[in-house]
Amino acid sequence: MSGVYRYDGSFSGLLTVMARLLPQRTVPDAIGIDPPQQQSLFCEAIDVATDERLVEQFWPELIARLTPGCLHRIRQVFLADYPERELLICRYLLLAWEKGRGVAGMLAHPQVAPLWKLAQQVGHEAHRYLGFVRFQEVNGGFYYSAIAPDHRILPLIASHFAARFSDQQWVIHDQNHGEGIVYDLRQRHWLLLPMERHAKPDLTPDEEHFQQLWRSYFTTLAIDERQNLRLQQGKVPLKVRPWLVEFG
Amino acid sequence: MAVATEMMDKLKILAEGAKYDVSCSSSGSFRRNKDGIGNAASCGICHTWTSDGRCVSLLKVLMTNSCIFDCAYCVNRRSNDVQRVLLTPAEVAELTIGFYRRNYIEGLFLSTGVVRSPDYTMELLIEAVRTLREQYRFNGYIHLKLVPGADPLLVQQAGLLADRVSVNLELPTREGLALLAPDKSRDAVIGPMRQVNSLITINRAERKESRKVARFAPAGQSTQLIVGATKETDRQIVTLSEQLYQRMELKRVYYSAFIPVVADTRLPALPNSPLRREHRLYQADWLLRYYGFSAQELLDEERPNLETDLDPKTGWALRHLELFPVEINGADYEVLLRIPGIGVRSAQRIVRARRQGHLSMDDLAKLGVVLKRARYFITARGRYAGECAIDSTLLRSRLLETPAKKGAAQLELPFSRPQASDEAISLISGEL
Ligand code: SF4
C-alpha cells in the first residue's frame, strides 16, 4: 500500500507512522509534515495522529531489532534538514524488519548507505558545533549564543553544554530553524523551545573586553610562514563565520 | 581602559611566544564537572582554526617570556632584546575562565620562560593552575609544561592538578642539546619525564585499589622535538620516538619543523621543505602508534631518511610487493592496516561490512574507502582494479604524490584535522 502520509513532525509522530506501516511491508510515496502531493488527483494525504500508546508498544520491538548505534543514526537522520529523511528511515526499518540486527553491518546496502551518509553529516555538524558555539554575556545575567546550522542539531549538543556550563544560565539559539535550548540554572536542566528567528542581545561591558582579547589572541596565533587559507576555509566555512567572534 | 590595553599587549606577546609549541590535543582526559564549571571531554574538540590551518582548542600562552636561559633557537632567550612581560597567576586564571565561559576554548596550555630559577617558575605555574581548580572550581582541560630541572615535589604537584604534563625534549640528541640549548642538560629533561612516567604507573595501580585516589596526569605526558635545526636523520628521530612510546609510555611526540626566529651562527639556514619532512614524520609516528609498524621496518641504515614524495606506508609496501595484492575479504585486520591508503577507520568498516557478505570493489567505494592508492594493492572477490599490474615499473610513478601547488607551505598540518570521535582514529594526522 503506497500513499502519502502526513504527521505532526515529532519523533513520536514518525514512530506512529512507522508502527502502522511496517507490518504491511511497503514503502509509501512520501511522508512529511507537509508532504508533496502525488500526480494523481485522487490521491489524498493520509493524516496520522500521534499515538503515544502505540509508540510505547512499538518501542520494545524497535530496540529488539536495532542496535543502539543504529537507533542513534535514526535519531540523527530524523534531525536532518533533508526532505526525504522520513523515507530513508522507513526504508531502513523495513530492511531491519527483514534482516534483523545484521543491518548494523550492511553499510554498502542501498537501503542503508544513504541513511548512514546523512546521519554522518548530522553527527559531524553536531560535533563541530560543540566548538563553534560562542556565548556572549548579556545584561540580565545570562550567556547567549546564536547559530545557524544546516541540521537541527540542538538536541544532540544540549547535554554537552549542560554538563559543561552548569553554573551559568545560557541559551543556544538556532536561527535557521527558529528554536533554542534554554538552560535553567536552578532546575539544572534544559528545554528545547520555539524561538523567533532574530534576536539582538544587550551585551555587558565585560563582554566587549573579552571579545577584543580573544580576537587579538586569535590573530597572534597564526604562523605567517605557514599560511593556508584554503585549509582554514575547509574547517571554518564562510557561512559559520558571522557567528564567530574571532572572524568578526 | 588602560588596564584593558595593557592586558591585550601582554596576551599578544605571551601568545606569540607559545604559538610555536605544536601540541594542541585536548583529548585523552575525562574530568566530570561537579558544582563548578567545565569538564574534559575524552575526545578533543577544536573550537576554531587559524589562518595557517591549525586548530585552536586551548588557550596557549606563556606565563612570562623572561628567561634566564639562552637557547639558540628561542625568541625568549636571555640574549635576545625583546620586551619582557609577565602574567600573574590570578590573571592567567581570570583569562582562562573568561574565555572558557564563552566557549572559545577547551582549556589551558600553560608554558613559560624560566624566571629566577626552575623551582620558582614551576611554583608560579602551579599557583595559576591551583587557582583555577580550587577557586574557580574549573574542571576543564589543563596542559602544564614542566620546567627542566624543577624539584620532583613540584613535578608531583603539577601532575595532580593538570590533565597532561610535558617537558620538551627539543633536540633529538645529547649533542644537539649541548650545542643549541647549553643551559638545559639532557638529564634535566629526562629526569622529570621518567618521574612522571613512574608516578602515572603508581597512580594507575592505586586507583585500581581505590577510586578515591586523586588522578595523576590522567591524559599522560607528551613531548616536542624540533626537527631540522641539527643534523639528525629521520631514522634517529623515529627510533627515539619509538623508545619514548615504549619505555616512557608517552602519549604523543610532536614534531616541529625548525623555523628560524632568531639569528644565530649555530643554526642552519632554513632547510628545504621542512614542513614536508615534518609531515612525513607525523605519518611515520602514526604508523608506530596505531598500525603496528616498528621503526626498523620503516627506516634502516641504508635508508636513514623518509622519502619526501611517498608516504612511509606506501614506501614500505613498494619494498614488500611480495605481500601484495591482498584479498580484501580474507585478510586479517592487521594486514588490512598495512595496505596503503587504508586507514584505521576504513579497515574497521571493511571488517564489519564483510561479515554480511563478500565485498566487491563497488562496495568498498560505497563504504567510503578511498581507492586511489589502495586499488594497486588489493583484490576484491579476486578482482584486481589497479590500472597497472602490481609488478609493473609504472606502479611507483603512479603512486608519487604531486607536490601541492604553492610548495610545501600548503601542506596540511597534521594537527589540524578534526578530532571527531576518538583520537585514535580521528586525529587523522598521519592516517594512511
Ligand atoms: S629555556 Fe625555554 S624559554 Fe628559555 S631560552 Fe630555552 S627554550 Fe627559550
XYZ file of C-alpha atoms and ligand atoms in Angstrom:
688
model
C 0.000 0.000 0.000
C 1.734 3.110 -1.159
C 0.462 6.560 -0.366
C 1.279 9.919 1.106
C 1.377 10.309 4.861
C 1.223 13.408 6.987
C 2.324 13.579 10.630
C 2.941 16.323 13.187
C 6.747 16.431 12.885
C 7.504 14.923 16.282
C 9.631 11.815 16.712
C 6.672 10.051 18.335
C 4.615 11.094 15.354
C 7.016 9.478 12.946
C 7.185 6.338 15.057
C 3.404 6.166 14.967
C 3.533 6.200 11.177
C 6.205 3.517 11.209
C 4.309 1.317 13.638
C 1.350 1.393 11.263
C 3.302 0.918 8.039
C 5.913 -1.662 8.923
C 3.570 -4.644 9.366
C 2.421 -4.071 5.779
C 5.997 -4.103 4.455
C 5.538 -1.280 1.957
C 7.325 1.975 1.330
C 4.995 4.938 0.926
C 5.462 7.604 -1.749
C 6.025 10.340 0.774
C 5.953 11.033 4.488
C 6.191 14.525 5.913
C 4.752 17.359 7.897
C 3.742 18.856 4.603
C 4.284 16.032 2.082
C 4.302 16.677 -1.675
C 1.123 15.540 -3.404
C 1.304 12.783 -5.989
C 0.411 13.247 -9.615
C -2.889 11.519 -9.207
C -5.716 13.879 -8.458
C -7.396 11.265 -6.355
C -4.510 10.651 -4.052
C -5.117 12.428 -0.768
C -2.563 12.693 2.006
C -3.408 10.400 4.897
C -3.149 12.133 8.264
C -1.624 10.036 11.018
C -2.259 11.344 14.507
C 0.493 10.771 17.033
C -0.448 7.864 19.257
C 1.743 7.664 22.350
C 0.243 4.317 23.415
C 1.089 2.748 20.099
C 4.607 4.188 20.271
C 5.043 2.652 23.711
C 4.150 -0.773 22.334
C 6.297 -0.272 19.269
C 9.400 0.866 21.133
C 10.478 -2.515 22.642
C 10.175 -4.077 19.216
C 12.332 -1.345 17.757
C 15.106 -1.794 20.284
C 14.945 -5.545 19.892
C 15.561 -5.242 16.179
C 18.167 -2.470 16.163
C 21.497 -1.990 17.863
C 21.831 1.166 19.984
C 24.171 2.568 17.325
C 21.539 2.139 14.614
C 18.894 3.753 16.787
C 21.188 6.685 17.252
C 21.612 7.033 13.472
C 17.870 7.063 13.044
C 17.588 9.843 15.577
C 20.314 11.785 13.778
C 18.582 11.370 10.436
C 15.306 12.445 11.985
C 17.019 15.728 12.914
C 18.437 16.198 9.423
C 17.188 19.086 7.367
C 16.543 16.854 4.367
C 13.254 16.436 2.548
C 13.256 12.660 2.328
C 14.558 11.897 5.784
C 11.375 10.035 6.791
C 11.541 7.824 3.720
C 15.171 6.983 4.412
C 14.209 5.906 7.915
C 11.251 3.949 6.598
C 13.334 2.028 4.050
C 15.980 1.325 6.639
C 13.483 -0.011 9.168
C 11.894 -2.171 6.534
C 15.237 -3.813 5.908
C 15.832 -4.210 9.631
C 12.475 -5.951 9.907
C 13.589 -8.365 7.200
C 17.179 -8.953 8.255
C 17.285 -8.259 11.971
C 20.250 -6.720 13.755
C 22.528 -7.685 10.883
C 21.665 -4.393 9.189
C 24.140 -2.738 11.528
C 26.927 -4.046 9.333
C 25.308 -3.770 5.892
C 26.943 -0.464 5.193
C 27.045 -0.816 1.425
C 23.383 -1.820 1.025
C 21.353 0.737 -0.994
C 18.749 0.945 1.776
C 21.463 1.613 4.347
C 24.216 3.653 2.716
C 22.238 6.888 2.177
C 20.937 6.829 5.738
C 24.437 6.354 7.113
C 25.762 9.145 4.997
C 23.114 11.582 6.125
C 23.467 10.500 9.746
C 27.165 11.102 9.483
C 26.638 14.588 8.140
C 24.340 15.412 11.012
C 26.712 13.884 13.547
C 29.631 15.722 12.057
C 27.855 19.039 12.143
C 26.737 18.480 15.724
C 30.318 17.722 16.705
C 31.619 20.842 15.007
C 29.146 22.985 16.866
C 30.499 21.796 20.181
C 33.345 24.088 19.205
C 31.510 26.727 17.154
C 29.046 27.894 19.779
C 30.124 31.319 21.064
C 28.454 32.589 24.192
C 28.058 36.298 24.803
C 27.456 37.678 28.254
C 24.145 39.500 28.192
C 22.769 42.038 30.650
C 20.385 40.220 32.934
C 22.916 37.600 33.899
C 22.987 35.000 31.195
C 25.032 33.818 28.250
C 23.536 33.844 24.777
C 24.691 32.121 21.603
C 23.252 32.355 18.096
C 23.999 29.671 15.500
C 22.623 28.767 12.071
C 23.326 25.071 11.472
C 22.155 23.146 8.410
C 20.505 20.461 10.523
C 18.502 20.606 13.730
C 21.390 19.674 15.936
C 20.300 21.337 19.191
C 19.012 18.155 20.858
C 22.315 16.473 20.004
C 24.520 19.093 21.629
C 22.396 20.217 24.577
C 23.620 17.693 27.111
C 27.248 18.512 26.352
C 26.730 22.164 27.241
C 24.500 21.338 30.192
C 27.251 19.224 31.719
C 29.929 21.771 30.987
C 28.267 25.071 31.855
C 26.121 24.034 34.761
C 26.986 27.135 36.813
C 25.825 29.699 34.291
C 22.441 30.453 32.763
C 22.575 30.094 28.973
C 20.655 29.945 25.718
C 21.689 28.497 22.357
C 19.522 29.876 19.586
C 19.234 28.121 16.222
C 18.237 30.993 13.979
C 17.879 28.766 10.947
C 15.167 26.572 12.385
C 13.643 29.029 14.828
C 14.259 27.114 18.013
C 16.548 27.267 21.001
C 17.793 25.463 24.081
C 17.335 27.263 27.346
C 19.355 26.063 30.303
C 17.777 26.659 33.665
C 20.434 27.082 36.308
C 18.152 26.447 39.272
C 16.473 23.319 37.951
C 19.691 22.227 36.240
C 18.023 21.082 33.072
C 17.479 22.277 29.531
C 14.421 22.758 27.364
C 14.032 22.957 23.597
C 11.684 25.825 22.778
C 10.471 27.564 19.648
C 12.096 30.996 19.236
C 11.915 33.953 16.909
C 14.400 33.830 14.088
C 16.106 37.026 15.133
C 17.312 38.421 18.404
C 19.510 41.325 19.387
C 21.206 40.685 22.709
C 22.179 43.520 25.020
C 25.823 42.855 25.882
C 27.649 43.608 29.121
C 30.789 45.859 29.142
C 32.893 42.868 30.155
C 31.727 41.050 27.071
C 33.223 43.607 24.704
C 36.513 43.368 26.604
C 36.752 39.598 26.314
C 35.774 39.629 22.652
C 38.593 42.061 21.915
C 41.066 39.960 23.840
C 40.005 36.854 22.027
C 40.214 38.479 18.603
C 43.682 39.783 19.224
C 44.802 36.468 20.681
C 43.427 34.603 17.683
C 45.248 36.801 15.174
C 48.508 36.464 17.065
C 48.387 32.680 16.960
C 48.740 32.273 13.214
C 52.204 31.460 11.891
C 52.625 33.553 8.751
C 55.148 31.236 7.122
C 52.507 28.545 7.142
C 49.512 30.432 5.867
C 46.918 28.116 4.380
C 43.629 29.892 3.900
C 42.090 27.125 1.851
C 42.554 24.676 4.682
C 41.139 27.193 7.133
C 38.093 27.642 4.972
C 37.527 23.919 4.838
C 37.500 23.849 8.628
C 35.618 27.066 9.265
C 33.219 27.511 6.326
C 32.295 31.088 5.461
C 28.684 30.509 6.419
C 29.504 29.948 10.095
C 31.883 32.891 10.410
C 29.322 35.632 11.065
C 28.643 33.914 14.385
C 32.260 33.512 15.409
C 33.759 36.362 17.445
C 37.253 35.840 16.066
C 36.098 36.374 12.478
C 34.063 39.476 13.337
C 40.632 51.079 29.731
C 44.381 51.371 30.272
C 44.213 48.085 32.104
C 42.424 46.502 29.167
C 45.022 47.523 26.580
C 47.831 46.503 28.886
C 46.274 43.067 29.160
C 45.885 42.967 25.401
C 49.569 43.722 24.874
C 50.696 41.151 27.378
C 48.472 38.493 25.894
C 49.794 39.247 22.434
C 53.406 38.907 23.473
C 52.845 35.795 25.532
C 50.723 34.068 22.909
C 53.347 34.908 20.312
C 55.883 33.114 22.489
C 53.797 29.961 22.843
C 52.415 29.628 19.364
C 55.273 27.549 18.017
C 54.584 24.900 20.574
C 52.696 22.455 18.465
C 50.901 20.341 20.973
C 47.207 21.027 20.614
C 45.460 17.919 21.719
C 42.938 18.262 24.500
C 41.872 14.673 24.401
C 42.520 11.632 26.480
C 41.311 13.047 29.749
C 37.987 12.702 31.395
C 37.019 15.073 34.137
C 33.483 15.454 35.363
C 32.018 18.772 36.338
C 30.790 18.724 39.902
C 29.310 22.040 41.024
C 31.826 24.096 39.151
C 32.486 24.934 35.570
C 33.808 22.809 32.783
C 34.699 19.245 32.045
C 37.214 17.487 29.901
C 35.744 15.510 27.035
C 37.677 12.378 26.255
C 37.641 13.276 22.589
C 39.172 16.568 21.652
C 37.076 19.481 20.476
C 38.501 22.064 18.107
C 36.993 25.498 18.609
C 38.408 27.345 15.652
C 41.204 27.313 13.065
C 43.864 29.934 12.459
C 44.820 31.216 9.014
C 47.649 28.663 8.903
C 45.062 25.924 9.283
C 45.959 24.885 12.814
C 43.144 24.051 15.143
C 42.675 26.052 18.301
C 41.326 24.236 21.284
C 43.371 25.585 24.158
C 44.388 28.996 25.398
C 48.056 28.509 24.659
C 50.109 31.066 26.463
C 53.347 31.698 28.336
C 53.248 32.854 31.905
C 56.252 35.017 31.087
C 58.673 35.467 28.220
C 61.529 36.367 30.553
C 64.165 33.703 30.667
C 67.466 33.150 32.382
C 68.461 30.559 29.778
C 69.881 31.169 26.347
C 68.705 28.534 23.886
C 69.845 29.320 20.358
C 66.516 28.703 18.588
C 64.307 30.598 21.035
C 62.937 34.166 20.851
C 62.743 34.381 24.602
C 66.392 33.634 25.216
C 68.247 35.899 27.606
C 70.439 37.479 24.952
C 67.530 38.496 22.721
C 66.473 42.108 23.050
C 62.692 41.946 23.376
C 60.093 43.409 25.690
C 59.504 41.159 28.708
C 56.124 40.764 30.340
C 54.532 38.547 32.933
C 51.015 37.425 33.697
C 50.268 36.868 37.360
C 48.758 33.518 38.315
C 45.484 35.349 39.053
C 45.489 36.904 35.580
C 46.068 33.559 33.901
C 43.140 32.083 35.796
C 40.843 35.009 35.025
C 41.630 34.927 31.316
C 41.113 31.186 31.113
C 37.740 31.345 32.806
C 36.593 34.331 30.743
C 37.435 32.503 27.517
C 36.080 29.207 28.718
C 32.683 30.598 29.776
C 32.253 31.906 26.251
C 33.165 28.523 24.779
C 36.201 29.876 22.950
C 38.427 27.159 24.332
C 38.591 23.671 25.701
C 41.117 24.538 28.383
C 44.532 25.939 29.102
C 48.010 25.150 27.849
C 50.454 26.953 30.084
C 54.123 27.210 29.280
C 56.767 29.684 30.344
C 60.275 31.057 30.194
C 62.441 30.381 33.214
C 62.421 33.255 35.727
C 64.760 33.338 38.686
C 65.054 29.546 38.932
C 63.299 26.456 37.619
C 61.655 25.910 41.015
C 60.404 29.472 41.361
C 58.949 29.303 37.851
C 57.305 25.967 38.495
C 55.705 27.409 41.641
C 54.162 30.245 39.621
C 52.662 27.803 37.137
C 51.294 25.651 39.907
C 49.707 28.621 41.632
C 47.863 29.613 38.455
C 46.506 26.126 37.997
C 45.630 25.767 41.665
C 43.621 28.998 41.493
C 41.698 27.610 38.551
C 40.969 24.270 40.116
C 40.255 25.404 43.666
C 38.921 28.937 43.461
C 37.006 28.737 40.196
C 36.268 25.018 40.519
C 37.406 24.620 36.955
C 37.250 21.066 35.637
C 38.328 21.716 32.074
C 41.489 20.528 30.409
C 44.873 21.817 31.561
C 48.221 21.057 29.974
C 51.144 22.230 32.042
C 54.752 22.500 30.952
C 57.275 21.157 33.395
C 60.365 23.297 33.741
C 63.525 21.245 33.157
C 65.396 20.930 36.418
C 62.380 21.525 38.669
C 62.179 19.800 42.036
C 60.474 16.377 41.956
C 57.985 17.516 44.612
C 56.819 20.315 42.334
C 56.578 17.926 39.403
C 54.325 15.776 41.510
C 52.072 18.709 42.471
C 51.832 19.744 38.847
C 50.680 16.283 37.790
C 47.984 16.249 40.450
C 46.471 19.480 39.148
C 46.944 19.124 35.403
C 45.472 16.697 32.889
C 48.634 16.449 30.887
C 52.198 17.477 31.601
C 55.133 17.706 29.257
C 58.794 18.504 29.185
C 60.113 19.394 25.777
C 62.964 17.263 24.601
C 63.534 19.854 21.853
C 66.550 18.211 20.242
C 66.789 14.538 19.422
C 70.361 14.026 20.609
C 72.518 14.977 23.575
C 74.958 16.682 21.227
C 72.222 18.767 19.634
C 71.039 19.876 23.033
C 74.548 20.772 24.175
C 75.057 22.801 21.034
C 71.805 24.746 20.929
C 70.459 24.665 24.490
C 73.574 24.741 26.640
C 71.651 25.579 29.849
C 69.450 22.522 29.619
C 71.007 19.185 30.269
C 69.566 16.019 28.849
C 69.149 14.776 32.409
C 67.186 17.844 33.470
C 64.686 16.943 30.743
C 64.668 13.166 31.040
C 64.567 13.255 34.857
C 61.059 14.738 35.166
C 59.875 12.635 32.240
C 60.950 9.481 33.983
C 59.480 10.633 37.276
C 56.125 11.418 35.669
C 56.081 8.042 33.985
C 56.599 6.210 37.253
C 54.070 8.387 39.099
C 51.483 7.643 36.417
C 52.137 3.932 36.748
C 51.852 4.045 40.538
C 48.724 6.174 40.331
C 47.113 3.729 37.947
C 47.752 0.864 40.345
C 46.466 2.832 43.340
C 43.326 3.818 41.538
C 42.633 0.184 40.842
C 42.540 -0.347 44.587
C 40.522 2.742 45.357
C 38.733 5.215 43.123
C 39.185 7.851 45.818
C 42.852 8.308 44.980
C 43.251 11.540 43.004
C 44.213 11.198 39.361
C 47.745 11.990 38.363
C 48.116 13.473 34.881
C 45.203 11.417 33.505
C 45.980 12.435 29.923
C 49.573 11.306 30.291
C 52.616 13.155 29.094
C 53.883 14.328 25.749
C 56.984 15.985 24.376
C 58.145 18.005 21.423
C 61.124 17.718 19.100
C 62.477 20.426 16.873
C 63.325 18.873 13.534
C 65.899 20.243 11.164
C 67.854 22.544 13.469
C 70.534 19.908 13.931
C 71.729 17.101 11.700
C 69.819 14.066 12.951
C 68.388 11.612 10.416
C 64.759 10.560 10.344
C 65.884 7.168 11.499
C 67.356 8.629 14.682
C 64.199 10.608 15.296
C 61.719 7.804 14.628
C 63.742 5.369 16.714
C 63.820 7.873 19.560
C 60.061 8.251 19.352
C 59.596 4.513 19.399
C 61.617 4.351 22.595
C 59.689 7.208 24.141
C 56.426 5.404 23.432
C 57.690 2.068 24.661
C 59.854 2.994 27.611
C 58.307 6.232 28.830
C 54.768 5.452 27.668
C 54.411 8.917 26.199
C 51.028 9.757 24.751
C 52.355 11.870 21.931
C 55.592 13.057 20.453
C 55.140 16.279 18.497
C 57.492 17.309 15.720
C 58.068 20.914 14.908
C 59.843 21.799 11.686
C 62.545 24.258 12.578
C 61.679 27.822 11.644
C 64.432 30.338 12.382
C 63.023 33.103 14.542
C 66.341 34.486 15.741
C 69.665 34.803 14.002
C 72.395 32.595 15.408
C 75.517 31.244 13.805
C 74.913 27.842 15.353
C 71.641 27.496 13.450
C 71.311 26.237 9.892
C 69.723 28.351 7.194
C 66.167 27.288 6.545
C 66.369 23.705 5.258
C 64.496 22.597 2.155
C 60.799 21.849 2.611
C 60.928 21.403 6.382
C 57.152 21.133 6.537
C 57.126 18.174 4.225
C 59.663 16.441 6.397
C 57.579 17.231 9.460
C 54.512 15.807 7.727
C 56.320 12.560 6.877
C 57.494 12.215 10.459
C 53.934 12.515 11.714
C 52.908 9.824 9.264
C 55.699 7.547 10.437
C 54.760 8.280 14.047
C 51.194 7.331 13.250
C 52.386 4.015 11.818
C 54.237 3.306 15.052
C 51.330 4.083 17.310
C 48.325 2.700 15.504
C 49.411 0.441 12.674
C 51.788 -1.956 14.349
C 54.909 -0.867 12.456
C 58.333 -0.727 14.063
C 60.897 1.976 13.431
C 63.191 -0.667 11.977
C 60.655 -1.598 9.306
C 60.278 1.975 8.186
C 63.899 3.051 8.164
C 67.245 1.307 8.244
C 70.905 2.129 7.917
C 70.823 2.081 4.136
C 67.834 4.386 4.007
C 68.011 6.598 7.065
C 65.546 9.203 5.788
C 61.887 9.081 4.813
C 61.098 9.616 1.170
C 59.645 13.041 0.517
C 57.437 12.137 -2.401
C 55.891 8.960 -0.973
C 54.157 8.438 2.333
C 56.025 5.952 4.522
C 53.379 3.241 4.298
C 53.360 3.269 0.507
C 57.147 3.278 0.579
C 57.136 0.232 2.816
C 54.599 -1.566 0.596
C 56.688 -0.955 -2.517
C 59.619 -2.620 -0.810
C 57.415 -5.579 0.082
C 55.457 -6.258 -3.074
C 55.686 -9.992 -2.365
C 52.956 -9.473 0.279
C 50.505 -7.913 -2.165
C 47.879 -7.853 -3.552
C 45.795 -8.678 -0.507
C 42.301 -10.137 -0.844
C 40.079 -7.723 0.998
C 37.538 -10.356 2.012
C 40.023 -12.642 3.665
C 42.825 -10.577 5.144
C 43.195 -10.095 8.891
C 42.584 -6.648 10.329
C 46.315 -6.170 10.954
C 47.020 -6.936 7.304
C 44.308 -4.554 6.094
C 46.020 -1.836 8.082
C 49.168 -2.319 6.079
C 47.509 -1.567 2.749
C 48.490 1.887 1.505
C 45.526 4.234 1.511
C 43.532 2.212 4.013
C 43.276 3.832 7.416
C 42.049 2.562 10.738
C 38.514 3.657 10.049
C 38.332 2.038 6.626
C 39.857 -1.189 7.931
C 37.266 -1.305 10.710
C 34.455 -0.696 8.262
C 35.680 -3.434 5.959
C 35.867 -5.959 8.778
C 32.374 -5.025 9.875
C 30.759 -4.965 6.466
C 32.245 -8.213 5.184
C 30.553 -10.177 7.934
C 27.373 -9.590 5.947
C 28.754 -10.869 2.672
C 31.693 -10.646 0.310
C 32.630 -7.139 -0.722
C 33.226 -6.033 -4.302
C 35.243 -3.002 -5.424
C 31.999 -1.047 -5.722
C 31.033 -1.996 -2.198
C 34.352 -0.659 -0.955
C 33.702 2.649 -2.626
C 30.258 2.765 -1.042
C 31.816 2.184 2.357
C 33.798 5.322 1.801
C 37.114 3.530 1.324
C 39.390 5.717 -0.764
C 40.784 3.523 -3.507
C 43.206 5.956 -5.083
C 46.279 4.164 -3.774
C 44.687 1.059 -2.273
C 43.455 -0.402 -5.569
C 47.005 -1.258 -6.629
C 47.457 -3.399 -3.536
C 44.183 -5.287 -3.210
C 41.809 -7.671 -4.845
C 38.095 -7.790 -4.061
C 36.325 -11.076 -4.798
C 39.511 -11.973 -6.587
C 39.332 -8.963 -8.893
C 42.247 -6.566 -9.251
C 41.454 -2.970 -10.142
C 44.771 -1.209 -10.411
C 45.366 0.362 -13.812
C 48.755 -1.237 -13.995
C 49.883 -4.589 -12.666
C 51.482 -4.698 -9.271
C 54.840 -5.804 -10.693
C 54.811 -3.041 -13.284
C 57.589 -0.498 -13.356
C 54.867 2.113 -13.735
C 53.487 1.480 -10.269
C 55.883 3.684 -8.377
C 55.324 6.685 -10.590
C 51.558 6.284 -10.267
C 51.835 6.493 -6.525
C 54.062 9.524 -6.307
C 52.445 12.483 -4.697
C 52.418 15.589 -6.777
C 53.558 18.415 -4.574
C 50.899 20.916 -3.599
C 50.705 23.911 -5.867
C 52.231 26.531 -3.670
C 55.030 24.345 -2.396
C 55.430 22.765 0.972
C 53.834 25.596 2.891
C 50.464 24.461 1.564
C 50.765 21.068 3.148
C 48.058 20.252 5.540
C 49.460 20.261 9.026
C 48.907 17.027 10.818
C 47.437 18.521 13.951
C 44.828 20.459 12.091
C 42.481 17.625 11.325
C 39.222 17.240 13.216
C 39.111 15.051 16.257
C 35.680 13.741 15.608
C 35.187 10.867 17.945
C 38.263 9.221 19.272
C 41.788 10.435 18.993
C 42.970 7.021 17.973
C 41.080 7.099 14.742
C 40.316 10.648 14.026
C 43.129 12.971 14.752
C 43.879 11.723 11.316
C 47.273 13.284 11.230
C 49.039 10.515 9.517
C 46.186 8.227 8.688
C 47.390 6.474 5.608
S 64.547 27.693 28.464
Fe 62.777 27.758 27.133
S 62.149 29.914 27.139
Fe 64.200 29.831 27.973
S 65.513 30.205 26.236
Fe 65.356 27.993 26.411
S 63.633 27.433 25.095
Fe 63.536 29.655 25.424
